[in-house]
JSON list of C-alpha atoms and ligand atoms in Angstrom, two decimals:
[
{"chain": "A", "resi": 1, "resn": "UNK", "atom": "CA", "xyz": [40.30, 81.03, 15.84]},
{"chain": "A", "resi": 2, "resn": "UNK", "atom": "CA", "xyz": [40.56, 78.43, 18.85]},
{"chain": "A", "resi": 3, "resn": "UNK", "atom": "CA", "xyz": [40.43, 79.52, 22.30]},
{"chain": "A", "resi": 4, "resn": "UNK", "atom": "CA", "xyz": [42.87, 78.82, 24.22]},
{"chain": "A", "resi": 5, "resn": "UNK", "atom": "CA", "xyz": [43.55, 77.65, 28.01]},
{"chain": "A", "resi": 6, "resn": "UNK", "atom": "CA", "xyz": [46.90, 77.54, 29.29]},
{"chain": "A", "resi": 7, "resn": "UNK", "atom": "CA", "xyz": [47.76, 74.65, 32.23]},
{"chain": "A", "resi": 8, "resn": "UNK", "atom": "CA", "xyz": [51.44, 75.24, 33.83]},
{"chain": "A", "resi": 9, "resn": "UNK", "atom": "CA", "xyz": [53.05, 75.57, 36.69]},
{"chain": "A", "resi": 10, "resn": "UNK", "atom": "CA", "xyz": [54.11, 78.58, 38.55]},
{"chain": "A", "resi": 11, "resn": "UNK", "atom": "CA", "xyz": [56.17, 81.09, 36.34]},
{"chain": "A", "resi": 12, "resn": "UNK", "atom": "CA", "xyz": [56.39, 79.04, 33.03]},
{"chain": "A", "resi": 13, "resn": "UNK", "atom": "CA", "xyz": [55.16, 82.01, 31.21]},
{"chain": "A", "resi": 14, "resn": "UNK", "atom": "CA", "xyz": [51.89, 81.80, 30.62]},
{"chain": "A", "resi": 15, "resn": "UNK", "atom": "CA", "xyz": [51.25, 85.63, 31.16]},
{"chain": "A", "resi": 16, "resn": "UNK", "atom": "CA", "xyz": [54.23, 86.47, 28.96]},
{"chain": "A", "resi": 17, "resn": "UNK", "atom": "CA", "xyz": [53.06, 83.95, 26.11]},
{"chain": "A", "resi": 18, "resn": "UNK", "atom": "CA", "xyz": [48.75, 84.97, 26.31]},
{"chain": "A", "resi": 19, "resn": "UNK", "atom": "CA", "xyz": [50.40, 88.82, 25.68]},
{"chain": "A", "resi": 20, "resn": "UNK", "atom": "CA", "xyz": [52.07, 87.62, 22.97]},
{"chain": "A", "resi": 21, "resn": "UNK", "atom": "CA", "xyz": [49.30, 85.79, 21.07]},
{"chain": "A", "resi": 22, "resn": "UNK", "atom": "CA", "xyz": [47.15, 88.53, 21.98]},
{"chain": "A", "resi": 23, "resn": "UNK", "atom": "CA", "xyz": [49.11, 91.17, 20.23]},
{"chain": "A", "resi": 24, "resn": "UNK", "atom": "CA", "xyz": [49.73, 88.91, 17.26]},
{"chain": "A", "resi": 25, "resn": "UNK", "atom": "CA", "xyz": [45.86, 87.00, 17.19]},
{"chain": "A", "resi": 26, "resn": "UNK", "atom": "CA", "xyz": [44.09, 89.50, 18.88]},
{"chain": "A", "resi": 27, "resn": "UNK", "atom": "CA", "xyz": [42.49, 87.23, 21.46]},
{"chain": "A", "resi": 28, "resn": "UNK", "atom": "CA", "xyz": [41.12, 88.67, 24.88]},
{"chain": "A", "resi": 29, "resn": "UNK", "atom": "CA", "xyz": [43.21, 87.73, 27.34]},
{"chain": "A", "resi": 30, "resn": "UNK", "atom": "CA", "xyz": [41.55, 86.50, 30.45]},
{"chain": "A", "resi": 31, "resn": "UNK", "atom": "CA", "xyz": [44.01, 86.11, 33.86]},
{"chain": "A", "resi": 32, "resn": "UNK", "atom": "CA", "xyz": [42.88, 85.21, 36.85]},
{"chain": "A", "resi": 33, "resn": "UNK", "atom": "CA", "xyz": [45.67, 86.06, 38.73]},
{"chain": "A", "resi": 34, "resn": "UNK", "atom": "CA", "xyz": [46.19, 89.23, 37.34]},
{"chain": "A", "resi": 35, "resn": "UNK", "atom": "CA", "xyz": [42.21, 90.13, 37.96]},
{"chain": "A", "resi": 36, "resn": "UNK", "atom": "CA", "xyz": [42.50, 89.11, 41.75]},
{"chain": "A", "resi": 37, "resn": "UNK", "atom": "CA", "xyz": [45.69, 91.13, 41.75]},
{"chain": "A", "resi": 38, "resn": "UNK", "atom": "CA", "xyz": [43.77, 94.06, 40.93]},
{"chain": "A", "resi": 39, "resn": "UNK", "atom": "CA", "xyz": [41.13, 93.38, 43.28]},
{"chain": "A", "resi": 40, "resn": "UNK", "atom": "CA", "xyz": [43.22, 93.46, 45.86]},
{"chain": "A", "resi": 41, "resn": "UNK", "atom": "CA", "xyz": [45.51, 96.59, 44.73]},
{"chain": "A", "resi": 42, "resn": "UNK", "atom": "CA", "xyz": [41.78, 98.21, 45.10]},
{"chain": "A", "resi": 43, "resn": "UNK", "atom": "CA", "xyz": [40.83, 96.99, 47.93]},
{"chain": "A", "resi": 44, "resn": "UNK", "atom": "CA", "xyz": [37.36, 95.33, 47.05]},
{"chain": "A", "resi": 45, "resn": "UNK", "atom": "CA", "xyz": [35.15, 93.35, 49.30]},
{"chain": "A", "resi": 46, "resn": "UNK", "atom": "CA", "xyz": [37.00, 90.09, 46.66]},
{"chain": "A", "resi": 47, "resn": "UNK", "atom": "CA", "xyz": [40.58, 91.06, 47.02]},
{"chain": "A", "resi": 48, "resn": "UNK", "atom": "CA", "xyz": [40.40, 91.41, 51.39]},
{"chain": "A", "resi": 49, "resn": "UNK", "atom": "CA", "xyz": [38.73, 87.75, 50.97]},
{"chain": "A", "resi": 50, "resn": "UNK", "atom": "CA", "xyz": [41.61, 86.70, 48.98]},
{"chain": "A", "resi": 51, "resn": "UNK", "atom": "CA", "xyz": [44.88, 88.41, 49.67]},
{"chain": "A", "resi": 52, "resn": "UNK", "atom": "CA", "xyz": [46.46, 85.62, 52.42]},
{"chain": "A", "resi": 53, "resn": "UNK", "atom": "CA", "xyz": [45.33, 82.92, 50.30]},
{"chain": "A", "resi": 54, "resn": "UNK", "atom": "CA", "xyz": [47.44, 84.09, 47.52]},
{"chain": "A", "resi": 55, "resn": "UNK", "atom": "CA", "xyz": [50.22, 85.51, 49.09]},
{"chain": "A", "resi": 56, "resn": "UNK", "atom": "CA", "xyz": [50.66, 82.07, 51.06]},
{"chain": "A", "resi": 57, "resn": "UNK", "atom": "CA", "xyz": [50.28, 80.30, 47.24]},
{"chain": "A", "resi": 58, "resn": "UNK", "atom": "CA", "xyz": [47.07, 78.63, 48.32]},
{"chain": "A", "resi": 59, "resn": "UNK", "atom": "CA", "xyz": [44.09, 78.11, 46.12]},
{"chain": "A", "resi": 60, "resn": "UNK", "atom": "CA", "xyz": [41.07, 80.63, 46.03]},
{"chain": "A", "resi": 61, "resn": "UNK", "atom": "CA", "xyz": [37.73, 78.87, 46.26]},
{"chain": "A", "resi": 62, "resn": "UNK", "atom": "CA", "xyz": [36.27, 76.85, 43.16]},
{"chain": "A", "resi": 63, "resn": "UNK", "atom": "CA", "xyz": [33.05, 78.93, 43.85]},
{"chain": "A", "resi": 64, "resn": "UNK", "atom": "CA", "xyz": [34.69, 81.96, 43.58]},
{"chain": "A", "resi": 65, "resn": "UNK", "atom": "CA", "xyz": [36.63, 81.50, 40.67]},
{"chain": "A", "resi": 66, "resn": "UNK", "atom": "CA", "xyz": [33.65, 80.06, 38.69]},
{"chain": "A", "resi": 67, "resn": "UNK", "atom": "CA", "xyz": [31.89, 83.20, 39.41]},
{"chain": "A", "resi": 68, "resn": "UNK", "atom": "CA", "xyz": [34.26, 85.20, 38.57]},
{"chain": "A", "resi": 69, "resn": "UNK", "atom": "CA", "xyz": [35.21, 83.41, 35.16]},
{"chain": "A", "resi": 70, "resn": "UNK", "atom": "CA", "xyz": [31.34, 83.30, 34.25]},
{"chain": "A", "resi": 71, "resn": "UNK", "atom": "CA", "xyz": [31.04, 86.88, 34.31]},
{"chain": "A", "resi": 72, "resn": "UNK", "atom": "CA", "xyz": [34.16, 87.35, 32.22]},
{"chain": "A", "resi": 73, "resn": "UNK", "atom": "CA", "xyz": [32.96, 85.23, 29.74]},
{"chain": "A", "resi": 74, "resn": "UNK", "atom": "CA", "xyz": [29.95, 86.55, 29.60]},
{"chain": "A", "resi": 75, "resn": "UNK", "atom": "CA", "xyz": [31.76, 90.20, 28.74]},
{"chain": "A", "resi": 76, "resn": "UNK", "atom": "CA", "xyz": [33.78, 88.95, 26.20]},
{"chain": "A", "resi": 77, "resn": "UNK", "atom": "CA", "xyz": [30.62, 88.41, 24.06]},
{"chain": "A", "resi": 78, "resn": "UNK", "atom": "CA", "xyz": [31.89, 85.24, 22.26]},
{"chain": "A", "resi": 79, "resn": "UNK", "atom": "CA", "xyz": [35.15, 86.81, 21.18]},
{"chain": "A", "resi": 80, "resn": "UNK", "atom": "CA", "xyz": [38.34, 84.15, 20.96]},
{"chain": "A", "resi": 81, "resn": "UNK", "atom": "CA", "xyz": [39.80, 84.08, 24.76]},
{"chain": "A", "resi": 82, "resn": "UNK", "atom": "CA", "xyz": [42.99, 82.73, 26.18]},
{"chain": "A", "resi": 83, "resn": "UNK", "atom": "CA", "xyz": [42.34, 81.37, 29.75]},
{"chain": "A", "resi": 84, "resn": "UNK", "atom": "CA", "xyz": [45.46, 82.14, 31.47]},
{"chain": "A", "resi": 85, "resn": "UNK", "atom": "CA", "xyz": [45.04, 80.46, 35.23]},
{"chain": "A", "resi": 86, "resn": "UNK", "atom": "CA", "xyz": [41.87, 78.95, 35.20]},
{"chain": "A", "resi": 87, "resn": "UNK", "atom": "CA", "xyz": [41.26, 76.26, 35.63]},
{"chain": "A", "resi": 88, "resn": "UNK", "atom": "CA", "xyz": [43.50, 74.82, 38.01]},
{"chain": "A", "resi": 89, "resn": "UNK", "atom": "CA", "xyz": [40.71, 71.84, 39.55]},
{"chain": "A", "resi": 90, "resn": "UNK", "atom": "CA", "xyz": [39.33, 69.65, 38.14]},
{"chain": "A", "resi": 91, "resn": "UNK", "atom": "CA", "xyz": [36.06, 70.75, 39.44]},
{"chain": "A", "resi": 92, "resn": "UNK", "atom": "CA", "xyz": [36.60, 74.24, 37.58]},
{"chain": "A", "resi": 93, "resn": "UNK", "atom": "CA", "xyz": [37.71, 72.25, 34.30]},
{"chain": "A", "resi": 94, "resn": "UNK", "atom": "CA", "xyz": [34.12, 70.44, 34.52]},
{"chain": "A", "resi": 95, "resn": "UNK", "atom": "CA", "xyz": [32.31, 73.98, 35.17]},
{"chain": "A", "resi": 96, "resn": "UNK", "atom": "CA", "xyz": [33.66, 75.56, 32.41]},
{"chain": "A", "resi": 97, "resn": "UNK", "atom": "CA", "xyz": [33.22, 72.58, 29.87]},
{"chain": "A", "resi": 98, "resn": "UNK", "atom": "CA", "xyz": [29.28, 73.35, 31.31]},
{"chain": "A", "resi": 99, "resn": "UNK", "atom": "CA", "xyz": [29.59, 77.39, 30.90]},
{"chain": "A", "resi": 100, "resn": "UNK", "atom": "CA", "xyz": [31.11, 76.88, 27.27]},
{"chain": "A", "resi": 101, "resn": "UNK", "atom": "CA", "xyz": [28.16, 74.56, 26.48]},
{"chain": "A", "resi": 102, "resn": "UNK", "atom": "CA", "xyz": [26.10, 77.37, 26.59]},
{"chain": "A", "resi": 103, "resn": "UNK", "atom": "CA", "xyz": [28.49, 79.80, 24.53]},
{"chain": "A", "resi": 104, "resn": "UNK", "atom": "CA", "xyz": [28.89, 80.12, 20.67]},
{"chain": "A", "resi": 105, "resn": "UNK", "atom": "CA", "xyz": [32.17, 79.63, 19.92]},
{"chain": "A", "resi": 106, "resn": "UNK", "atom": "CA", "xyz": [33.11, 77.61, 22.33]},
{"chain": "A", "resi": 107, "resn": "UNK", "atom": "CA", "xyz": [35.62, 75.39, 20.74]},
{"chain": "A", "resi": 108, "resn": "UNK", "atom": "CA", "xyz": [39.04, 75.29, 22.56]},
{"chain": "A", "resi": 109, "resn": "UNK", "atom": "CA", "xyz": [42.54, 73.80, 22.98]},
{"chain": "A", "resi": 110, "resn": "UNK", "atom": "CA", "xyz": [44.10, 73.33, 25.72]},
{"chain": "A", "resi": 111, "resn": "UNK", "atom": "CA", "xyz": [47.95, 73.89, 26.25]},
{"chain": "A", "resi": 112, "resn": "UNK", "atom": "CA", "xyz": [49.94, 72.45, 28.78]},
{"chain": "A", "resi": 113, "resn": "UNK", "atom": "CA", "xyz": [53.55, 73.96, 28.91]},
{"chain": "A", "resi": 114, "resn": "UNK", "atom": "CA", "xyz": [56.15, 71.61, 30.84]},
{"chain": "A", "resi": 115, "resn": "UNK", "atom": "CA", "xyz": [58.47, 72.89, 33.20]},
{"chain": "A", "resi": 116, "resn": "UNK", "atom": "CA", "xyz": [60.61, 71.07, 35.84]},
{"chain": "A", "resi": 117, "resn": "UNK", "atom": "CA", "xyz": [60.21, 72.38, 39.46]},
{"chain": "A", "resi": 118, "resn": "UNK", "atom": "CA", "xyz": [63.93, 73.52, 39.86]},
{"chain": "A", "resi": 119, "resn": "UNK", "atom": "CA", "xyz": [63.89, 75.68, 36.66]},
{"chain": "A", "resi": 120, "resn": "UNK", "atom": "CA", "xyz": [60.31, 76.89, 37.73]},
{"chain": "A", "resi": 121, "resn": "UNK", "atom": "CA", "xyz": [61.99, 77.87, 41.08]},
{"chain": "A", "resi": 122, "resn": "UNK", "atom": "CA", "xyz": [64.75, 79.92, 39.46]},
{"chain": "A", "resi": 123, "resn": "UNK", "atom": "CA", "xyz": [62.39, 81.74, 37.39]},
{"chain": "A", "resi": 124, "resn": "UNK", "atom": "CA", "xyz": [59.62, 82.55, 40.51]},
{"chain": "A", "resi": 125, "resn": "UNK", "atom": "CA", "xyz": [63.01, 84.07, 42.20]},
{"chain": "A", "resi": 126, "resn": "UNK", "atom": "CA", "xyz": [64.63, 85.91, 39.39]},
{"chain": "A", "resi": 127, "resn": "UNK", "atom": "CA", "xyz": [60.98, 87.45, 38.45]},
{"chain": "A", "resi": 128, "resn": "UNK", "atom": "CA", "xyz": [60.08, 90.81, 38.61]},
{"chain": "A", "resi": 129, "resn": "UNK", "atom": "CA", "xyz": [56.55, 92.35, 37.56]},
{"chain": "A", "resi": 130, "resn": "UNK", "atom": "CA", "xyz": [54.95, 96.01, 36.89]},
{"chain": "A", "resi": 131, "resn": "UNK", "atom": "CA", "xyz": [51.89, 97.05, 37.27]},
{"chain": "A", "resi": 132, "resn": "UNK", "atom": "CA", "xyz": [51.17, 97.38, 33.09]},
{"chain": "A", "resi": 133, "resn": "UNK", "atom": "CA", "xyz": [51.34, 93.65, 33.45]},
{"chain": "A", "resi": 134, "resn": "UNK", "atom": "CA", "xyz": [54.66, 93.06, 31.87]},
{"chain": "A", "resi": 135, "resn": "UNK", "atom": "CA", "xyz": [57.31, 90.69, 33.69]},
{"chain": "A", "resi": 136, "resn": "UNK", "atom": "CA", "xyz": [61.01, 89.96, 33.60]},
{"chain": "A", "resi": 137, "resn": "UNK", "atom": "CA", "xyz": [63.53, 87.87, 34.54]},
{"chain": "A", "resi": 138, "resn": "UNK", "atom": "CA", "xyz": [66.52, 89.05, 35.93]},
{"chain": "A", "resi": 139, "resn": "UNK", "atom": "CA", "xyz": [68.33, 85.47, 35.39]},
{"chain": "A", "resi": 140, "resn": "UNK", "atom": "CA", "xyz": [67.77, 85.38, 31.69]},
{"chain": "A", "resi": 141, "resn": "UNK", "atom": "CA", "xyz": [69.25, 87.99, 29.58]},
{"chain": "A", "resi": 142, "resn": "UNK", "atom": "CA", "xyz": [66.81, 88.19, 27.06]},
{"chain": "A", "resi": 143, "resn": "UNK", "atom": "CA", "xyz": [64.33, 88.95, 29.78]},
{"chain": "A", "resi": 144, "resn": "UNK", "atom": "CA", "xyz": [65.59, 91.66, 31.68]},
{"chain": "A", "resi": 145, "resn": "UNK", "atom": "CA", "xyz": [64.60, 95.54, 31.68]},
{"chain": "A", "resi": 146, "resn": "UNK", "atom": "CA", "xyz": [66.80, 98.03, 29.55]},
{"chain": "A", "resi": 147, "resn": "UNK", "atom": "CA", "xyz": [67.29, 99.86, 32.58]},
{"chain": "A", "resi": 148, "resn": "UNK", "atom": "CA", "xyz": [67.76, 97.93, 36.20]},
{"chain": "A", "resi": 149, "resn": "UNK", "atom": "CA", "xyz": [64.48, 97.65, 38.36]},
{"chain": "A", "resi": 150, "resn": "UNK", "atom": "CA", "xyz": [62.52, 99.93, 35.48]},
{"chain": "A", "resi": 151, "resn": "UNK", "atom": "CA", "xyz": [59.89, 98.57, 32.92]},
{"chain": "A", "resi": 152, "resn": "UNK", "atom": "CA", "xyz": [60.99, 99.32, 29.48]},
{"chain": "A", "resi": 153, "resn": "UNK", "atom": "CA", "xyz": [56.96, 99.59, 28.54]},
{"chain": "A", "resi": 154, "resn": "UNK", "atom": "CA", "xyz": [55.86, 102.43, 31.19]},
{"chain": "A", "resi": 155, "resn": "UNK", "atom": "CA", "xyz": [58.87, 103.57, 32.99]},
{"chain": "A", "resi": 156, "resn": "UNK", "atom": "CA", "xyz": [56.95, 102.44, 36.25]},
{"chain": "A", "resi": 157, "resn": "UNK", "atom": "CA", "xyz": [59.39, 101.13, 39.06]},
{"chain": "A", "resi": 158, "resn": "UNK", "atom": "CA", "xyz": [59.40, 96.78, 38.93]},
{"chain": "A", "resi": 159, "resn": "UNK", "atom": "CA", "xyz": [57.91, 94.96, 42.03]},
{"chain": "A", "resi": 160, "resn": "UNK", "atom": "CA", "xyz": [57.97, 91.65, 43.34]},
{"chain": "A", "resi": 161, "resn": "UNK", "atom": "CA", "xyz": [54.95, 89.60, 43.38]},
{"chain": "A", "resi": 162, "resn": "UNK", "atom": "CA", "xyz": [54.76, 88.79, 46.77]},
{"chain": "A", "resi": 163, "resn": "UNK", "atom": "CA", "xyz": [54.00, 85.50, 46.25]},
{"chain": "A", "resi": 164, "resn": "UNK", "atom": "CA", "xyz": [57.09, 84.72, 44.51]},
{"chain": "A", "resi": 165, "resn": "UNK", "atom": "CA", "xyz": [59.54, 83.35, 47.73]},
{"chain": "A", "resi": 166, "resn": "UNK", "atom": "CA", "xyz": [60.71, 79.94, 47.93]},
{"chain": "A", "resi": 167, "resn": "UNK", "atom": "CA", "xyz": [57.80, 78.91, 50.39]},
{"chain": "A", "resi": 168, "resn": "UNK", "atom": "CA", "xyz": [54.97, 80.10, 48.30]},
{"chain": "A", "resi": 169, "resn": "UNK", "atom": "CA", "xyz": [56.46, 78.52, 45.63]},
{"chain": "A", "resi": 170, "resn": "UNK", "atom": "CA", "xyz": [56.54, 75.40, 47.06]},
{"chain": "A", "resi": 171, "resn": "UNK", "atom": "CA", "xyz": [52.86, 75.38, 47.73]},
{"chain": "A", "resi": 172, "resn": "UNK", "atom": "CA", "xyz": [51.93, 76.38, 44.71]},
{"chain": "A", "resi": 173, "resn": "UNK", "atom": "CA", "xyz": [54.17, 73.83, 42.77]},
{"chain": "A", "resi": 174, "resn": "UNK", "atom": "CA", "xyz": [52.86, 70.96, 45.54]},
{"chain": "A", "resi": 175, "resn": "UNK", "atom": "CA", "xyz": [49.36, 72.22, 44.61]},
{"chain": "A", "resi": 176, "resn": "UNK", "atom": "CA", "xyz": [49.65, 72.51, 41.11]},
{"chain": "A", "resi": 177, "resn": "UNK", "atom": "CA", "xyz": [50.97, 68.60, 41.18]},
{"chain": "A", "resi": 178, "resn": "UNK", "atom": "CA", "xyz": [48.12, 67.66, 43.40]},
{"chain": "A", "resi": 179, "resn": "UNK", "atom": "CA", "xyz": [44.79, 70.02, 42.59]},
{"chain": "A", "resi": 180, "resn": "UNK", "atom": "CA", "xyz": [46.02, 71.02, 38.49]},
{"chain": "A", "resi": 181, "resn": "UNK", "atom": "CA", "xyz": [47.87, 68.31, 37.00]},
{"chain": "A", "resi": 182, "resn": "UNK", "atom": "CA", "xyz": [45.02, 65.76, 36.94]},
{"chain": "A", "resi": 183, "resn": "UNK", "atom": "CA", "xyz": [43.58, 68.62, 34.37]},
{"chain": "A", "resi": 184, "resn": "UNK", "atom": "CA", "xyz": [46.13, 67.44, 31.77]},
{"chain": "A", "resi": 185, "resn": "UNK", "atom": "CA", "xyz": [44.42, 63.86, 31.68]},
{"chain": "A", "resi": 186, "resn": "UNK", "atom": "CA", "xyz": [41.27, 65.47, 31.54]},
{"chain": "A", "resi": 187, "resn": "UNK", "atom": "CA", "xyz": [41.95, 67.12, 28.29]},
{"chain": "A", "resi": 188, "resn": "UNK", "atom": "CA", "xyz": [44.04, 64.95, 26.91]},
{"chain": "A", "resi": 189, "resn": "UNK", "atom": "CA", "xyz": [41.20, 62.23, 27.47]},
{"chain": "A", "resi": 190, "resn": "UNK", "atom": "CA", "xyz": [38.99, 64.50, 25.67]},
{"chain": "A", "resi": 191, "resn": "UNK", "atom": "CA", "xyz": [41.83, 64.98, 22.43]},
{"chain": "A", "resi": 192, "resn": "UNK", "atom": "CA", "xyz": [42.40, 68.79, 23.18]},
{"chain": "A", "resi": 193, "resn": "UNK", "atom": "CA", "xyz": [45.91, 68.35, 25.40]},
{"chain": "A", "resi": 194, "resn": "UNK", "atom": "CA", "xyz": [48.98, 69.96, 23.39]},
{"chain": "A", "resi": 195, "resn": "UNK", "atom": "CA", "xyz": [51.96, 70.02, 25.16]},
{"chain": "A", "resi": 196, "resn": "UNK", "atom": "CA", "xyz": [54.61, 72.27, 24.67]},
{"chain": "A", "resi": 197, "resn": "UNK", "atom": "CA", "xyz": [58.22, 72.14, 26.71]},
{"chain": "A", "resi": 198, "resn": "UNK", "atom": "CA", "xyz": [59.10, 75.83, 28.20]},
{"chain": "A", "resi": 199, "resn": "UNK", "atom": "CA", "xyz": [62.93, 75.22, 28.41]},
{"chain": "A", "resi": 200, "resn": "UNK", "atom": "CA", "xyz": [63.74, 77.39, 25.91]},
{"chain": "A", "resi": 201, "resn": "UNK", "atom": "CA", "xyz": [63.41, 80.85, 24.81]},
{"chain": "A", "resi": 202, "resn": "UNK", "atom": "CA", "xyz": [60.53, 83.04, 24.87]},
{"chain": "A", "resi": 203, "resn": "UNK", "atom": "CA", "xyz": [60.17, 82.98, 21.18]},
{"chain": "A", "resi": 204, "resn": "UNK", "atom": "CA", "xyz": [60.63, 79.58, 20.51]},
{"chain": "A", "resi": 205, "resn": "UNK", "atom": "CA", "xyz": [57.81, 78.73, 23.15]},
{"chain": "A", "resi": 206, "resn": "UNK", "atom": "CA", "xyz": [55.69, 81.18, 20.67]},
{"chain": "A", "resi": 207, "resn": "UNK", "atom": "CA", "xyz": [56.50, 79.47, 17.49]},
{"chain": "A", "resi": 208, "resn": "UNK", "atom": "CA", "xyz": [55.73, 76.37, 19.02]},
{"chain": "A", "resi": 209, "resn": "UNK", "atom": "CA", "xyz": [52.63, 77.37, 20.39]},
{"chain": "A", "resi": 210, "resn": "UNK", "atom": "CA", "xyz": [51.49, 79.43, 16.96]},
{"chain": "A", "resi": 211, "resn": "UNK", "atom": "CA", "xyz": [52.74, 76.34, 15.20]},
{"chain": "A", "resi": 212, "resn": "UNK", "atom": "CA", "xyz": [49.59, 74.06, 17.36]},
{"chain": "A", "resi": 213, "resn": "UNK", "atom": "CA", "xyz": [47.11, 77.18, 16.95]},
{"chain": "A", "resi": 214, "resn": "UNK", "atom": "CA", "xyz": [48.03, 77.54, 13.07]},
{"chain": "B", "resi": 301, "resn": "LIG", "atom": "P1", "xyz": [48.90, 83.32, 38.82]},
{"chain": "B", "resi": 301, "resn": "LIG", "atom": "O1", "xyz": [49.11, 84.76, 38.53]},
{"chain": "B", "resi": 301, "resn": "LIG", "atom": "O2", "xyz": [48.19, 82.58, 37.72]},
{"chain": "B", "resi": 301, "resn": "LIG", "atom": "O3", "xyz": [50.17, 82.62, 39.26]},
{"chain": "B", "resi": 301, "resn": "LIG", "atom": "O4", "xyz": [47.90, 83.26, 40.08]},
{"chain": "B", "resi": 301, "resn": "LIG", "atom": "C1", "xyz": [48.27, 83.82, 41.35]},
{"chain": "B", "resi": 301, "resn": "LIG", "atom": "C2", "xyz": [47.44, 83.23, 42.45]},
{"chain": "B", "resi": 301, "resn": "LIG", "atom": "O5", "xyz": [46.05, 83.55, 42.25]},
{"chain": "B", "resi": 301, "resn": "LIG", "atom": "C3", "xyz": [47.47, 81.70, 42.57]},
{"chain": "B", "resi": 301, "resn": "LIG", "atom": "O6", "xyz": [48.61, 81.22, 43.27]},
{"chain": "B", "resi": 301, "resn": "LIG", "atom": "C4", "xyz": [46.17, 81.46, 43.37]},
{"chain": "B", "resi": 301, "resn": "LIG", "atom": "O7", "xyz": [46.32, 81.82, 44.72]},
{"chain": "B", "resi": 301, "resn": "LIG", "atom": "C5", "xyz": [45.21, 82.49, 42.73]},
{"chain": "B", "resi": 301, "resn": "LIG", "atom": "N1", "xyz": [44.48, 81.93, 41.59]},
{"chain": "B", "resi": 301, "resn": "LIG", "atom": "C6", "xyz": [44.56, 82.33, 40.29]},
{"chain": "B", "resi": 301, "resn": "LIG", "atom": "N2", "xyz": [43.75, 81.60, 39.50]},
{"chain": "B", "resi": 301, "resn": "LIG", "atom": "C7", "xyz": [43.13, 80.71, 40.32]},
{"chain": "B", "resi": 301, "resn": "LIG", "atom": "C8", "xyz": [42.18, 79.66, 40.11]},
{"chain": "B", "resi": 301, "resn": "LIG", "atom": "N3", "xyz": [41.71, 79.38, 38.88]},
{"chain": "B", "resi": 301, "resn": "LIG", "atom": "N4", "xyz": [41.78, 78.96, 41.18]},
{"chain": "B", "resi": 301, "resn": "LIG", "atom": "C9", "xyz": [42.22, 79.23, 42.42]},
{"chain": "B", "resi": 301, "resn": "LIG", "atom": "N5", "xyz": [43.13, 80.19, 42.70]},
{"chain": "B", "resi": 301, "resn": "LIG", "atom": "C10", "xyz": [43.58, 80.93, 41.66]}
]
């Protein structure tokens, strides 16, 4: 089975598509946003150095990241991953090509799912998260909760990533143009870019993306 990373822009579901192919492929499922939400939910030494950066939609430190993604890799004991958020440099592309060198089972593809900024706007503003990692949308029907403001998984109450307001958003959309998007020539110079348009429904983005890992 190939690993997988995911390159996209904010709120094209990437976290609702690697929990997909993780129930269906069984991959390990690898978030960096989701791990630095955590560390900052518990307060670690990590999540104080890193809780403005992300709420303003800024970029945590290459250094950091790398770290952090080494050590995950190195737990995951060679087991198919989906990189969901990393990387988003260049510089982090290069440093995992180098950490993977190392690895068996290394191979990977990398999947770049288009969005436009105005629909990735709509869907940063209509989102709504829980803490059991599931998200909805309350503009699309076939994404929202059974019961208002409830997750249909855990019952928990839904929050709002605080990171999702129209000028966050536009940092992280500037910055994904200007620090992420030169990843996509990077891989597709190296034959491992599939690209897959997200303007459409959850499941069709699946089939589409089974269809490149089958
Ligand atoms: P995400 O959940 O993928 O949208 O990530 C939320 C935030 O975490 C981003 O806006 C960044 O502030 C930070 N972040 C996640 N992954 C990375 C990364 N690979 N490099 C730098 N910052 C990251």
């Amino acid at each position: 089975m190939k690993n997988i990373i995911f390159i996209a822009p904010p709120a094209a579901g990437k976290g609702t598509q690697s929990d997909m192919l993780k129930q269906e492929y069984g991959y390990n499922h690898i978030s960096t946003g989701d791990i630095l939400r955590e560390a900052i939910t518990s307060g670690s030494e990590l999540g104080k150095n890193v809780k403005n950066i992300i709420d303003n939609g800024q970029l945590v430190t290459d250094e950091i990241m790398i770290n952090l993604i080494q050590e995950k890799l190195e737990d995951i004991k060679g087991n198919p991953f989906i990189l969901d958020g990393f990387p988003r440099t260049l510089n982090q592309a290069i440093a995992l090509d180098k950490m993977l060198r190392k690895l068996k089972d290394k191979d990977y593809i990398a999947i770049y799912l288009e969005l436009d900024e105005s629909i990735a706007l709509q869907r940063v503003l209509g989102r709504l998260t829980c803490k059991c990692g599931k998200s909805y949308n309350i503009y699309d029907k076939n994404l929202q909760p059974n019961v208002e403001g409830i997750c249909d998984y855990c019952g928990e109450k839904l929050e709002k990533r605080k990171d999702d307001n129209e000028i966050s958003f536009k940092t992280r959309f500037d910055t994904f143009l200007t620090a992420t998007k030169p990843i996509v020539d990077y891989y597709k110079d190296m034959d491992k870019l599939h690209v897959v348009n997200v303007n459409q429904s959850v499941s069709e983005i699946f089939d589409d993306i089974s269809k490149v890992i089958d």
